[in-house]
JSON list of C-alpha atoms in Angstrom, two decimals:
[
{"chain": "A", "resi": 1, "resn": "MET", "atom": "CA", "xyz": [0.15, -0.23, -0.36]},
{"chain": "A", "resi": 2, "resn": "SER", "atom": "CA", "xyz": [1.33, 3.39, -0.32]},
{"chain": "A", "resi": 3, "resn": "ALA", "atom": "CA", "xyz": [1.88, 6.12, 1.61]},
{"chain": "A", "resi": 4, "resn": "PRO", "atom": "CA", "xyz": [-1.02, 8.67, 0.14]},
{"chain": "A", "resi": 5, "resn": "GLU", "atom": "CA", "xyz": [-3.30, 5.32, 1.10]},
{"chain": "A", "resi": 6, "resn": "ALA", "atom": "CA", "xyz": [-2.44, 4.89, 4.16]},
{"chain": "A", "resi": 7, "resn": "ALA", "atom": "CA", "xyz": [-2.79, 7.71, 5.23]},
{"chain": "A", "resi": 8, "resn": "ARG", "atom": "CA", "xyz": [-6.74, 7.96, 4.36]},
{"chain": "A", "resi": 9, "resn": "PRO", "atom": "CA", "xyz": [-9.52, 7.18, 6.29]},
{"chain": "A", "resi": 10, "resn": "ARG", "atom": "CA", "xyz": [-9.89, 3.57, 5.99]},
{"chain": "A", "resi": 11, "resn": "ASP", "atom": "CA", "xyz": [-13.36, 4.11, 4.84]},
{"chain": "A", "resi": 12, "resn": "LEU", "atom": "CA", "xyz": [-12.31, 6.16, 2.15]},
{"chain": "A", "resi": 13, "resn": "LEU", "atom": "CA", "xyz": [-10.69, 3.13, 0.86]},
{"chain": "A", "resi": 14, "resn": "GLY", "atom": "CA", "xyz": [-13.21, 1.25, 0.83]},
{"chain": "A", "resi": 15, "resn": "SER", "atom": "CA", "xyz": [-15.21, 3.87, -2.04]},
{"chain": "A", "resi": 16, "resn": "ASP", "atom": "CA", "xyz": [-12.48, 3.61, -4.38]},
{"chain": "A", "resi": 17, "resn": "GLN", "atom": "CA", "xyz": [-13.82, -0.08, -4.50]},
{"chain": "A", "resi": 18, "resn": "VAL", "atom": "CA", "xyz": [-17.62, 1.11, -5.97]},
{"chain": "A", "resi": 19, "resn": "GLU", "atom": "CA", "xyz": [-17.90, 3.25, -9.35]},
{"chain": "A", "resi": 20, "resn": "HIS", "atom": "CA", "xyz": [-19.99, 6.40, -8.47]},
{"chain": "A", "resi": 21, "resn": "PRO", "atom": "CA", "xyz": [-23.73, 6.18, -10.04]},
{"chain": "A", "resi": 22, "resn": "ARG", "atom": "CA", "xyz": [-24.85, 7.56, -12.91]},
{"chain": "A", "resi": 23, "resn": "ARG", "atom": "CA", "xyz": [-25.28, 11.11, -13.02]},
{"chain": "A", "resi": 24, "resn": "ARG", "atom": "CA", "xyz": [-26.13, 12.46, -16.48]},
{"chain": "A", "resi": 25, "resn": "ALA", "atom": "CA", "xyz": [-29.64, 11.31, -16.59]},
{"chain": "A", "resi": 26, "resn": "LEU", "atom": "CA", "xyz": [-30.50, 12.36, -13.06]},
{"chain": "A", "resi": 27, "resn": "HIS", "atom": "CA", "xyz": [-29.68, 15.89, -14.02]},
{"chain": "A", "resi": 28, "resn": "SER", "atom": "CA", "xyz": [-30.85, 15.98, -17.12]},
{"chain": "A", "resi": 29, "resn": "LEU", "atom": "CA", "xyz": [-34.22, 13.99, -16.33]},
{"chain": "A", "resi": 30, "resn": "ARG", "atom": "CA", "xyz": [-35.88, 16.12, -13.34]},
{"chain": "A", "resi": 31, "resn": "PRO", "atom": "CA", "xyz": [-37.27, 19.09, -15.01]},
{"chain": "A", "resi": 32, "resn": "VAL", "atom": "CA", "xyz": [-38.76, 17.16, -17.75]},
{"chain": "A", "resi": 33, "resn": "ALA", "atom": "CA", "xyz": [-40.00, 15.15, -14.13]},
{"chain": "A", "resi": 34, "resn": "ARG", "atom": "CA", "xyz": [-41.26, 18.44, -12.27]},
{"chain": "A", "resi": 35, "resn": "THR", "atom": "CA", "xyz": [-43.00, 19.95, -15.08]},
{"chain": "A", "resi": 36, "resn": "ILE", "atom": "CA", "xyz": [-44.69, 15.68, -15.33]},
{"chain": "A", "resi": 37, "resn": "ILE", "atom": "CA", "xyz": [-45.60, 16.21, -11.29]},
{"chain": "A", "resi": 38, "resn": "ARG", "atom": "CA", "xyz": [-47.11, 19.28, -11.65]},
{"chain": "A", "resi": 39, "resn": "ALA", "atom": "CA", "xyz": [-49.51, 18.35, -13.81]},
{"chain": "A", "resi": 40, "resn": "TYR", "atom": "CA", "xyz": [-51.35, 16.82, -11.29]},
{"chain": "A", "resi": 41, "resn": "LEU", "atom": "CA", "xyz": [-49.93, 18.09, -7.99]},
{"chain": "A", "resi": 42, "resn": "ARG", "atom": "CA", "xyz": [-49.03, 20.84, -6.01]},
{"chain": "A", "resi": 43, "resn": "VAL", "atom": "CA", "xyz": [-45.85, 20.46, -4.67]},
{"chain": "A", "resi": 44, "resn": "HIS", "atom": "CA", "xyz": [-44.04, 23.31, -2.23]},
{"chain": "A", "resi": 45, "resn": "SER", "atom": "CA", "xyz": [-40.79, 24.04, -1.23]},
{"chain": "A", "resi": 46, "resn": "HIS", "atom": "CA", "xyz": [-40.04, 25.37, 2.01]},
{"chain": "A", "resi": 47, "resn": "VAL", "atom": "CA", "xyz": [-36.79, 27.26, 3.47]},
{"chain": "A", "resi": 48, "resn": "ALA", "atom": "CA", "xyz": [-34.86, 25.26, 0.59]},
{"chain": "A", "resi": 49, "resn": "ASP", "atom": "CA", "xyz": [-32.20, 27.42, 0.97]},
{"chain": "A", "resi": 50, "resn": "ARG", "atom": "CA", "xyz": [-31.23, 25.70, 4.33]},
{"chain": "A", "resi": 51, "resn": "VAL", "atom": "CA", "xyz": [-29.27, 23.67, 2.33]},
{"chain": "A", "resi": 52, "resn": "PRO", "atom": "CA", "xyz": [-25.75, 23.36, 1.52]},
{"chain": "A", "resi": 53, "resn": "ALA", "atom": "CA", "xyz": [-25.21, 24.62, -2.18]},
{"chain": "A", "resi": 54, "resn": "THR", "atom": "CA", "xyz": [-22.49, 22.88, -2.27]},
{"chain": "A", "resi": 55, "resn": "GLY", "atom": "CA", "xyz": [-19.94, 20.22, -0.23]},
{"chain": "A", "resi": 56, "resn": "PRO", "atom": "CA", "xyz": [-21.13, 16.55, 0.95]},
{"chain": "A", "resi": 57, "resn": "VAL", "atom": "CA", "xyz": [-24.85, 16.67, 2.13]},
{"chain": "A", "resi": 58, "resn": "ILE", "atom": "CA", "xyz": [-27.45, 13.81, 3.43]},
{"chain": "A", "resi": 59, "resn": "PHE", "atom": "CA", "xyz": [-31.09, 14.21, 2.85]},
{"chain": "A", "resi": 60, "resn": "ALA", "atom": "CA", "xyz": [-33.06, 12.99, 5.49]},
{"chain": "A", "resi": 61, "resn": "PRO", "atom": "CA", "xyz": [-37.00, 12.35, 5.08]},
{"chain": "A", "resi": 62, "resn": "THR", "atom": "CA", "xyz": [-39.91, 11.23, 6.66]},
{"chain": "A", "resi": 63, "resn": "HIS", "atom": "CA", "xyz": [-41.13, 8.13, 4.81]},
{"chain": "A", "resi": 64, "resn": "ILE", "atom": "CA", "xyz": [-45.51, 8.37, 4.25]},
{"chain": "A", "resi": 65, "resn": "GLY", "atom": "CA", "xyz": [-46.05, 7.69, 1.28]},
{"chain": "A", "resi": 66, "resn": "TRP", "atom": "CA", "xyz": [-45.15, 5.75, -1.72]},
{"chain": "A", "resi": 67, "resn": "ALA", "atom": "CA", "xyz": [-44.26, 9.66, -3.76]},
{"chain": "A", "resi": 68, "resn": "ASP", "atom": "CA", "xyz": [-41.53, 9.78, -0.99]},
{"chain": "A", "resi": 69, "resn": "GLY", "atom": "CA", "xyz": [-39.17, 9.00, -3.43]},
{"chain": "A", "resi": 70, "resn": "PRO", "atom": "CA", "xyz": [-40.11, 10.14, -6.08]},
{"chain": "A", "resi": 71, "resn": "LEU", "atom": "CA", "xyz": [-40.27, 13.50, -5.24]},
{"chain": "A", "resi": 72, "resn": "LEU", "atom": "CA", "xyz": [-36.91, 13.76, -3.66]},
{"chain": "A", "resi": 73, "resn": "ALA", "atom": "CA", "xyz": [-35.77, 12.52, -6.68]},
{"chain": "A", "resi": 74, "resn": "ILE", "atom": "CA", "xyz": [-36.85, 14.87, -9.04]},
{"chain": "A", "resi": 75, "resn": "PHE", "atom": "CA", "xyz": [-37.65, 18.12, -5.99]},
{"chain": "A", "resi": 76, "resn": "ALA", "atom": "CA", "xyz": [-34.45, 17.83, -3.76]},
{"chain": "A", "resi": 77, "resn": "PRO", "atom": "CA", "xyz": [-32.34, 21.31, -4.52]},
{"chain": "A", "resi": 78, "resn": "ARG", "atom": "CA", "xyz": [-29.49, 19.11, -5.98]},
{"chain": "A", "resi": 79, "resn": "PRO", "atom": "CA", "xyz": [-30.00, 16.04, -8.02]},
{"chain": "A", "resi": 80, "resn": "VAL", "atom": "CA", "xyz": [-29.79, 13.11, -5.01]},
{"chain": "A", "resi": 81, "resn": "HIS", "atom": "CA", "xyz": [-28.63, 9.66, -5.13]},
{"chain": "A", "resi": 82, "resn": "ALA", "atom": "CA", "xyz": [-31.12, 7.43, -3.20]},
{"chain": "A", "resi": 83, "resn": "LEU", "atom": "CA", "xyz": [-30.67, 4.44, -1.24]},
{"chain": "A", "resi": 84, "resn": "THR", "atom": "CA", "xyz": [-33.40, 3.03, -2.15]},
{"chain": "A", "resi": 85, "resn": "LYS", "atom": "CA", "xyz": [-35.45, -1.70, -1.96]},
{"chain": "A", "resi": 86, "resn": "ALA", "atom": "CA", "xyz": [-33.76, -3.40, -3.39]},
{"chain": "A", "resi": 87, "resn": "GLU", "atom": "CA", "xyz": [-36.60, -5.32, -4.46]},
{"chain": "A", "resi": 88, "resn": "MET", "atom": "CA", "xyz": [-37.72, -2.60, -6.76]},
{"chain": "A", "resi": 89, "resn": "PHE", "atom": "CA", "xyz": [-34.53, -3.11, -8.67]},
{"chain": "A", "resi": 90, "resn": "ALA", "atom": "CA", "xyz": [-36.02, -5.70, -10.40]},
{"chain": "A", "resi": 91, "resn": "GLY", "atom": "CA", "xyz": [-36.77, -5.85, -14.40]},
{"chain": "A", "resi": 92, "resn": "ARG", "atom": "CA", "xyz": [-37.34, -2.69, -16.21]},
{"chain": "A", "resi": 93, "resn": "MET", "atom": "CA", "xyz": [-38.07, -0.17, -12.72]},
{"chain": "A", "resi": 94, "resn": "GLY", "atom": "CA", "xyz": [-34.05, -1.87, -12.10]},
{"chain": "A", "resi": 95, "resn": "GLY", "atom": "CA", "xyz": [-32.55, -0.90, -15.37]},
{"chain": "A", "resi": 96, "resn": "PHE", "atom": "CA", "xyz": [-34.39, 2.32, -14.17]},
{"chain": "A", "resi": 97, "resn": "LEU", "atom": "CA", "xyz": [-33.51, 2.75, -11.35]},
{"chain": "A", "resi": 98, "resn": "ALA", "atom": "CA", "xyz": [-29.90, 2.37, -12.22]},
{"chain": "A", "resi": 99, "resn": "TRP", "atom": "CA", "xyz": [-29.56, 4.70, -15.51]},
{"chain": "A", "resi": 100, "resn": "ALA", "atom": "CA", "xyz": [-31.30, 7.12, -12.96]},
{"chain": "A", "resi": 101, "resn": "GLY", "atom": "CA", "xyz": [-28.39, 7.12, -10.17]},
{"chain": "A", "resi": 102, "resn": "GLN", "atom": "CA", "xyz": [-30.10, 5.59, -7.01]},
{"chain": "A", "resi": 103, "resn": "ILE", "atom": "CA", "xyz": [-28.56, 3.83, -4.85]},
{"chain": "A", "resi": 104, "resn": "ARG", "atom": "CA", "xyz": [-29.03, -0.76, -4.61]},
{"chain": "A", "resi": 105, "resn": "LEU", "atom": "CA", "xyz": [-30.18, -1.11, -0.87]},
{"chain": "A", "resi": 106, "resn": "ASP", "atom": "CA", "xyz": [-31.13, -4.61, 0.88]},
{"chain": "A", "resi": 107, "resn": "ARG", "atom": "CA", "xyz": [-32.55, -3.86, 3.72]},
{"chain": "A", "resi": 108, "resn": "PHE", "atom": "CA", "xyz": [-32.29, -7.20, 4.99]},
{"chain": "A", "resi": 109, "resn": "HIS", "atom": "CA", "xyz": [-28.90, -9.29, 4.72]},
{"chain": "A", "resi": 110, "resn": "PRO", "atom": "CA", "xyz": [-25.70, -5.99, 5.45]},
{"chain": "A", "resi": 111, "resn": "ASP", "atom": "CA", "xyz": [-24.63, -4.40, 2.48]},
{"chain": "A", "resi": 112, "resn": "PRO", "atom": "CA", "xyz": [-21.86, -2.91, 2.95]},
{"chain": "A", "resi": 113, "resn": "ARG", "atom": "CA", "xyz": [-21.43, -2.58, -1.14]},
{"chain": "A", "resi": 114, "resn": "ALA", "atom": "CA", "xyz": [-24.29, -0.15, -0.80]},
{"chain": "A", "resi": 115, "resn": "ILE", "atom": "CA", "xyz": [-22.18, 1.89, 2.25]},
{"chain": "A", "resi": 116, "resn": "LYS", "atom": "CA", "xyz": [-19.06, 2.36, 0.63]},
{"chain": "A", "resi": 117, "resn": "THR", "atom": "CA", "xyz": [-21.51, 4.17, -2.45]},
{"chain": "A", "resi": 118, "resn": "CYS", "atom": "CA", "xyz": [-22.28, 6.57, -0.73]},
{"chain": "A", "resi": 119, "resn": "VAL", "atom": "CA", "xyz": [-19.47, 7.02, 1.12]},
{"chain": "A", "resi": 120, "resn": "ARG", "atom": "CA", "xyz": [-17.99, 7.27, -2.60]},
{"chain": "A", "resi": 121, "resn": "VAL", "atom": "CA", "xyz": [-20.83, 10.34, -3.82]},
{"chain": "A", "resi": 122, "resn": "LEU", "atom": "CA", "xyz": [-20.18, 12.32, 0.09]},
{"chain": "A", "resi": 123, "resn": "ARG", "atom": "CA", "xyz": [-16.45, 11.80, -1.19]},
{"chain": "A", "resi": 124, "resn": "ASP", "atom": "CA", "xyz": [-17.61, 13.33, -4.46]},
{"chain": "A", "resi": 125, "resn": "GLY", "atom": "CA", "xyz": [-19.12, 15.98, -2.32]},
{"chain": "A", "resi": 126, "resn": "GLY", "atom": "CA", "xyz": [-22.82, 14.72, -4.32]},
{"chain": "A", "resi": 127, "resn": "ALA", "atom": "CA", "xyz": [-25.91, 14.24, -2.38]},
{"chain": "A", "resi": 128, "resn": "VAL", "atom": "CA", "xyz": [-27.47, 11.47, -0.60]},
{"chain": "A", "resi": 129, "resn": "GLY", "atom": "CA", "xyz": [-30.35, 10.09, 0.09]},
{"chain": "A", "resi": 130, "resn": "ILE", "atom": "CA", "xyz": [-31.64, 8.40, 3.39]},
{"chain": "A", "resi": 131, "resn": "PHE", "atom": "CA", "xyz": [-35.47, 7.32, 4.82]},
{"chain": "A", "resi": 132, "resn": "PRO", "atom": "CA", "xyz": [-34.25, 7.03, 8.77]},
{"chain": "A", "resi": 133, "resn": "GLU", "atom": "CA", "xyz": [-37.37, 5.57, 9.25]},
{"chain": "A", "resi": 134, "resn": "GLY", "atom": "CA", "xyz": [-36.61, 3.07, 6.23]},
{"chain": "A", "resi": 135, "resn": "THR", "atom": "CA", "xyz": [-39.84, 1.82, 5.26]},
{"chain": "A", "resi": 136, "resn": "ARG", "atom": "CA", "xyz": [-42.79, 4.46, 5.16]},
{"chain": "A", "resi": 137, "resn": "GLY", "atom": "CA", "xyz": [-45.04, 4.30, 8.12]},
{"chain": "A", "resi": 138, "resn": "ALA", "atom": "CA", "xyz": [-46.92, 6.78, 11.19]},
{"chain": "A", "resi": 139, "resn": "GLY", "atom": "CA", "xyz": [-43.95, 9.56, 9.79]},
{"chain": "A", "resi": 140, "resn": "ASP", "atom": "CA", "xyz": [-43.44, 10.17, 13.63]},
{"chain": "A", "resi": 141, "resn": "LEU", "atom": "CA", "xyz": [-39.96, 9.07, 13.89]},
{"chain": "A", "resi": 142, "resn": "SER", "atom": "CA", "xyz": [-41.16, 5.82, 15.37]},
{"chain": "A", "resi": 143, "resn": "ARG", "atom": "CA", "xyz": [-38.72, 4.12, 14.28]},
{"chain": "A", "resi": 144, "resn": "PHE", "atom": "CA", "xyz": [-35.24, 5.23, 13.32]},
{"chain": "A", "resi": 145, "resn": "ASN", "atom": "CA", "xyz": [-32.50, 3.51, 11.67]},
{"chain": "A", "resi": 146, "resn": "HIS", "atom": "CA", "xyz": [-28.59, 4.95, 12.09]},
{"chain": "A", "resi": 147, "resn": "GLY", "atom": "CA", "xyz": [-27.59, 5.09, 9.08]},
{"chain": "A", "resi": 148, "resn": "ALA", "atom": "CA", "xyz": [-27.62, 9.22, 7.98]},
{"chain": "A", "resi": 149, "resn": "ALA", "atom": "CA", "xyz": [-25.72, 9.80, 11.17]},
{"chain": "A", "resi": 150, "resn": "TYR", "atom": "CA", "xyz": [-23.18, 6.73, 10.46]},
{"chain": "A", "resi": 151, "resn": "LEU", "atom": "CA", "xyz": [-22.75, 7.98, 7.04]},
{"chain": "A", "resi": 152, "resn": "ALA", "atom": "CA", "xyz": [-22.38, 11.67, 9.23]},
{"chain": "A", "resi": 153, "resn": "LEU", "atom": "CA", "xyz": [-19.87, 10.19, 11.65]},
{"chain": "A", "resi": 154, "resn": "VAL", "atom": "CA", "xyz": [-18.32, 8.33, 8.14]},
{"chain": "A", "resi": 155, "resn": "THR", "atom": "CA", "xyz": [-17.54, 11.55, 5.89]},
{"chain": "A", "resi": 156, "resn": "GLY", "atom": "CA", "xyz": [-18.41, 14.94, 8.44]},
{"chain": "A", "resi": 157, "resn": "ALA", "atom": "CA", "xyz": [-21.17, 15.95, 5.68]},
{"chain": "A", "resi": 158, "resn": "PRO", "atom": "CA", "xyz": [-24.40, 17.93, 7.59]},
{"chain": "A", "resi": 159, "resn": "VAL", "atom": "CA", "xyz": [-27.40, 15.87, 7.64]},
{"chain": "A", "resi": 160, "resn": "VAL", "atom": "CA", "xyz": [-30.87, 18.34, 6.43]},
{"chain": "A", "resi": 161, "resn": "PRO", "atom": "CA", "xyz": [-33.74, 16.40, 7.88]},
{"chain": "A", "resi": 162, "resn": "ILE", "atom": "CA", "xyz": [-37.40, 16.54, 4.92]},
{"chain": "A", "resi": 163, "resn": "ILE", "atom": "CA", "xyz": [-40.35, 17.12, 6.31]},
{"chain": "A", "resi": 164, "resn": "MET", "atom": "CA", "xyz": [-42.32, 15.50, 3.89]},
{"chain": "A", "resi": 165, "resn": "LEU", "atom": "CA", "xyz": [-46.37, 15.76, 3.84]},
{"chain": "A", "resi": 166, "resn": "GLY", "atom": "CA", "xyz": [-49.28, 14.97, 1.94]},
{"chain": "A", "resi": 167, "resn": "THR", "atom": "CA", "xyz": [-48.26, 11.92, 0.10]},
{"chain": "A", "resi": 168, "resn": "ARG", "atom": "CA", "xyz": [-50.46, 10.01, 1.88]},
{"chain": "A", "resi": 169, "resn": "SER", "atom": "CA", "xyz": [-53.72, 10.04, 3.51]},
{"chain": "A", "resi": 170, "resn": "PRO", "atom": "CA", "xyz": [-55.07, 9.95, 7.16]},
{"chain": "A", "resi": 171, "resn": "GLY", "atom": "CA", "xyz": [-55.95, 6.44, 6.85]},
{"chain": "A", "resi": 172, "resn": "ALA", "atom": "CA", "xyz": [-54.83, 5.94, 2.98]},
{"chain": "A", "resi": 173, "resn": "SER", "atom": "CA", "xyz": [-52.61, 2.53, 1.99]},
{"chain": "A", "resi": 174, "resn": "SER", "atom": "CA", "xyz": [-48.37, 2.53, 1.95]},
{"chain": "A", "resi": 175, "resn": "SER", "atom": "CA", "xyz": [-48.99, 2.06, -1.79]},
{"chain": "A", "resi": 176, "resn": "SER", "atom": "CA", "xyz": [-51.50, 4.66, -2.30]},
{"chain": "A", "resi": 177, "resn": "LEU", "atom": "CA", "xyz": [-50.70, 7.74, -4.14]},
{"chain": "A", "resi": 178, "resn": "PRO", "atom": "CA", "xyz": [-52.32, 11.44, -3.46]},
{"chain": "A", "resi": 179, "resn": "PRO", "atom": "CA", "xyz": [-54.62, 12.58, -4.74]},
{"chain": "A", "resi": 180, "resn": "ARG", "atom": "CA", "xyz": [-54.60, 14.89, -8.10]},
{"chain": "A", "resi": 181, "resn": "PHE", "atom": "CA", "xyz": [-54.39, 18.39, -7.34]},
{"chain": "A", "resi": 182, "resn": "GLY", "atom": "CA", "xyz": [-53.68, 17.56, -3.88]},
{"chain": "A", "resi": 183, "resn": "VAL", "atom": "CA", "xyz": [-51.02, 20.20, -2.12]},
{"chain": "A", "resi": 184, "resn": "VAL", "atom": "CA", "xyz": [-47.57, 18.33, -1.41]},
{"chain": "A", "resi": 185, "resn": "ASP", "atom": "CA", "xyz": [-45.44, 20.24, 1.62]},
{"chain": "A", "resi": 186, "resn": "LEU", "atom": "CA", "xyz": [-41.48, 19.30, 1.37]},
{"chain": "A", "resi": 187, "resn": "VAL", "atom": "CA", "xyz": [-39.89, 21.50, 4.52]},
{"chain": "A", "resi": 188, "resn": "TYR", "atom": "CA", "xyz": [-37.02, 21.77, 4.82]},
{"chain": "A", "resi": 189, "resn": "GLY", "atom": "CA", "xyz": [-34.84, 21.19, 8.04]},
{"chain": "A", "resi": 190, "resn": "GLU", "atom": "CA", "xyz": [-31.05, 23.37, 9.17]},
{"chain": "A", "resi": 191, "resn": "PRO", "atom": "CA", "xyz": [-28.73, 20.87, 9.02]},
{"chain": "A", "resi": 192, "resn": "TRP", "atom": "CA", "xyz": [-27.74, 18.92, 11.54]},
{"chain": "A", "resi": 193, "resn": "ARG", "atom": "CA", "xyz": [-24.31, 18.67, 11.42]},
{"chain": "A", "resi": 194, "resn": "VAL", "atom": "CA", "xyz": [-21.68, 16.18, 13.59]},
{"chain": "A", "resi": 195, "resn": "ASP", "atom": "CA", "xyz": [-17.61, 15.82, 12.41]},
{"chain": "A", "resi": 196, "resn": "ALA", "atom": "CA", "xyz": [-16.13, 12.93, 11.47]},
{"chain": "A", "resi": 197, "resn": "ALA", "atom": "CA", "xyz": [-14.80, 11.00, 13.66]},
{"chain": "A", "resi": 198, "resn": "PRO", "atom": "CA", "xyz": [-12.12, 8.30, 12.96]},
{"chain": "A", "resi": 199, "resn": "TRP", "atom": "CA", "xyz": [-11.54, 4.57, 11.76]},
{"chain": "A", "resi": 200, "resn": "PRO", "atom": "CA", "xyz": [-12.96, 2.69, 14.66]},
{"chain": "A", "resi": 201, "resn": "ARG", "atom": "CA", "xyz": [-16.54, 4.41, 15.47]},
{"chain": "A", "resi": 202, "resn": "THR", "atom": "CA", "xyz": [-17.98, 2.28, 18.46]},
{"chain": "A", "resi": 203, "resn": "LYS", "atom": "CA", "xyz": [-21.70, 1.04, 18.24]},
{"chain": "A", "resi": 204, "resn": "THR", "atom": "CA", "xyz": [-22.54, 4.00, 21.49]},
{"chain": "A", "resi": 205, "resn": "ARG", "atom": "CA", "xyz": [-20.87, 6.03, 19.36]},
{"chain": "A", "resi": 206, "resn": "VAL", "atom": "CA", "xyz": [-23.65, 5.78, 16.25]},
{"chain": "A", "resi": 207, "resn": "LEU", "atom": "CA", "xyz": [-26.32, 5.08, 18.40]},
{"chain": "A", "resi": 208, "resn": "GLU", "atom": "CA", "xyz": [-25.68, 8.53, 20.82]},
{"chain": "A", "resi": 209, "resn": "ALA", "atom": "CA", "xyz": [-24.88, 9.74, 17.02]},
{"chain": "A", "resi": 210, "resn": "SER", "atom": "CA", "xyz": [-28.33, 9.05, 15.91]},
{"chain": "A", "resi": 211, "resn": "GLY", "atom": "CA", "xyz": [-30.63, 9.86, 18.54]},
{"chain": "A", "resi": 212, "resn": "SER", "atom": "CA", "xyz": [-29.03, 13.22, 18.70]},
{"chain": "A", "resi": 213, "resn": "LEU", "atom": "CA", "xyz": [-30.10, 13.27, 14.86]},
{"chain": "A", "resi": 214, "resn": "ARG", "atom": "CA", "xyz": [-33.60, 11.93, 15.80]},
{"chain": "A", "resi": 215, "resn": "GLU", "atom": "CA", "xyz": [-34.79, 14.29, 18.29]},
{"chain": "A", "resi": 216, "resn": "HIS", "atom": "CA", "xyz": [-32.75, 17.43, 15.60]},
{"chain": "A", "resi": 217, "resn": "MET", "atom": "CA", "xyz": [-35.23, 15.61, 12.79]},
{"chain": "A", "resi": 218, "resn": "LEU", "atom": "CA", "xyz": [-38.44, 15.64, 15.34]},
{"chain": "A", "resi": 219, "resn": "SER", "atom": "CA", "xyz": [-38.10, 19.17, 15.83]},
{"chain": "A", "resi": 220, "resn": "VAL", "atom": "CA", "xyz": [-38.37, 20.22, 12.83]},
{"chain": "A", "resi": 221, "resn": "SER", "atom": "CA", "xyz": [-40.79, 18.15, 11.72]},
{"chain": "A", "resi": 222, "resn": "ALA", "atom": "CA", "xyz": [-42.45, 20.15, 14.99]},
{"chain": "A", "resi": 223, "resn": "GLU", "atom": "CA", "xyz": [-41.65, 22.92, 13.06]},
{"chain": "A", "resi": 224, "resn": "ALA", "atom": "CA", "xyz": [-43.08, 22.00, 9.68]},
{"chain": "A", "resi": 225, "resn": "GLN", "atom": "CA", "xyz": [-46.03, 21.00, 11.03]},
{"chain": "A", "resi": 226, "resn": "ARG", "atom": "CA", "xyz": [-47.60, 24.07, 12.02]},
{"chain": "A", "resi": 227, "resn": "LEU", "atom": "CA", "xyz": [-45.60, 26.03, 9.44]},
{"chain": "A", "resi": 228, "resn": "THR", "atom": "CA", "xyz": [-47.23, 25.00, 7.36]},
{"chain": "A", "resi": 229, "resn": "GLY", "atom": "CA", "xyz": [-50.86, 23.78, 9.46]},
{"chain": "A", "resi": 230, "resn": "ARG", "atom": "CA", "xyz": [-50.49, 20.01, 8.71]},
{"chain": "A", "resi": 231, "resn": "SER", "atom": "CA", "xyz": [-50.34, 17.43, 10.53]},
{"chain": "A", "resi": 232, "resn": "MET", "atom": "CA", "xyz": [-48.72, 13.50, 10.33]},
{"chain": "A", "resi": 233, "resn": "PRO", "atom": "CA", "xyz": [-51.52, 10.80, 8.95]},
{"chain": "A", "resi": 234, "resn": "GLY", "atom": "CA", "xyz": [-50.61, 8.25, 11.40]},
{"chain": "A", "resi": 235, "resn": "PRO", "atom": "CA", "xyz": [-50.40, 4.79, 11.38]},
{"chain": "A", "resi": 236, "resn": "LEU", "atom": "CA", "xyz": [-50.95, 2.56, 8.47]},
{"chain": "A", "resi": 237, "resn": "PRO", "atom": "CA", "xyz": [-54.07, 0.22, 8.27]},
{"chain": "A", "resi": 238, "resn": "ALA", "atom": "CA", "xyz": [-54.11, -2.91, 10.46]},
{"chain": "A", "resi": 239, "resn": "GLY", "atom": "CA", "xyz": [-52.18, -5.50, 7.55]},
{"chain": "A", "resi": 240, "resn": "ASP", "atom": "CA", "xyz": [-50.94, -2.98, 4.94]},
{"chain": "A", "resi": 241, "resn": "LYS", "atom": "CA", "xyz": [-47.56, -5.38, 4.23]},
{"chain": "A", "resi": 242, "resn": "GLU", "atom": "CA", "xyz": [-45.76, -2.62, 5.10]},
{"chain": "A", "resi": 243, "resn": "TYR", "atom": "CA", "xyz": [-46.19, -3.83, 8.63]},
{"chain": "A", "resi": 244, "resn": "ALA", "atom": "CA", "xyz": [-43.64, -6.87, 7.70]},
{"chain": "A", "resi": 245, "resn": "VAL", "atom": "CA", "xyz": [-40.89, -4.74, 6.77]},
{"chain": "A", "resi": 246, "resn": "THR", "atom": "CA", "xyz": [-38.19, -5.41, 9.95]},
{"chain": "A", "resi": 247, "resn": "GLY", "atom": "CA", "xyz": [-36.60, -2.89, 7.77]},
{"chain": "A", "resi": 248, "resn": "GLN", "atom": "CA", "xyz": [-31.43, -1.85, 7.53]},
{"chain": "A", "resi": 249, "resn": "THR", "atom": "CA", "xyz": [-29.87, -4.79, 9.66]},
{"chain": "A", "resi": 250, "resn": "SER", "atom": "CA", "xyz": [-27.53, -3.19, 12.16]},
{"chain": "A", "resi": 251, "resn": "GLU", "atom": "CA", "xyz": [-25.48, -3.28, 9.87]},
{"chain": "A", "resi": 252, "resn": "TRP", "atom": "CA", "xyz": [-24.56, 0.47, 10.17]},
{"chain": "A", "resi": 253, "resn": "GLU", "atom": "CA", "xyz": [-23.72, 0.47, 13.50]},
{"chain": "A", "resi": 254, "resn": "THR", "atom": "CA", "xyz": [-21.18, -2.78, 12.74]},
{"chain": "A", "resi": 255, "resn": "HIS", "atom": "CA", "xyz": [-20.06, -1.92, 10.00]},
{"chain": "A", "resi": 256, "resn": "ASP", "atom": "CA", "xyz": [-16.08, -1.16, 12.33]}
]
C-alpha cells in the first residue's frame, strides 16, 4: 500500500472500490419530471435555502407514502442518489433506477457495497438520500435507523431533514398516491452536523449520534407542521404490507 493510501481513512479506501452512480440522467430528467408531476400535484418546497449549495450532504426525509422517493429525487434542491430498496431493482424498473443513479440497498442483510457507494458519493461532494424510518409508516420517527448518522460520522457531511406532508392521506395504504391536484409540502430543516469520527467508531458512538439526529428531526417535524398547518397521516391500516418489513440491518452500527 502506498503512503498516500495508508494515510487515508479506512472507510474512504473502501469507497474507491465502487463507481460513482450515474449522474447524467439524474441531472437531465429532473426538470422534465417536475413539469409532469406539477400537472398532477401542487408541490410546495419550504426553506429550501437551508440546503448547502455545494459539498457533500445527506438528505433524511420522513417516509409516509409511496410518492416520497420520487419527490425526493425530483424536487430536492440538488440531485440525490437515494438508497432504494433492492426489491425495486427488478425488470425495467430496476434498469431505470440504476440509469437514474439510485443506490440499491438490501434492507435485510449487511450491504457493504451500498455503504461504500454512499461514501463515494459524499467523498465526491454529492448528495445522498436516506429514509431513517426505513420503510413507509406514520412519519412520527418512532422507528429510526442509524444510516444517516453513521454516514455523517464517516464523512462529516451535514444531514438535512426533509419533512414530507401530504403524500399519504389518513387511513390510506402505504401504496396509495396523493389525490389529484392535492398539495404536497416538503419542509427542509436546518442541517444537523457532527464531526467525522476516526475509525474505529463504536456502536455506542453511532447510537448517540443517531439519537441526536432523531431529536433534531422531531423538532423540525414540529416546526414543519406549524408552518404548514398540517399533520402526519397517522399509522398505516391494519394488515398493510409494510408492517411485514423489518427494516435495515444493524450493518450501519457494526460496519467498523
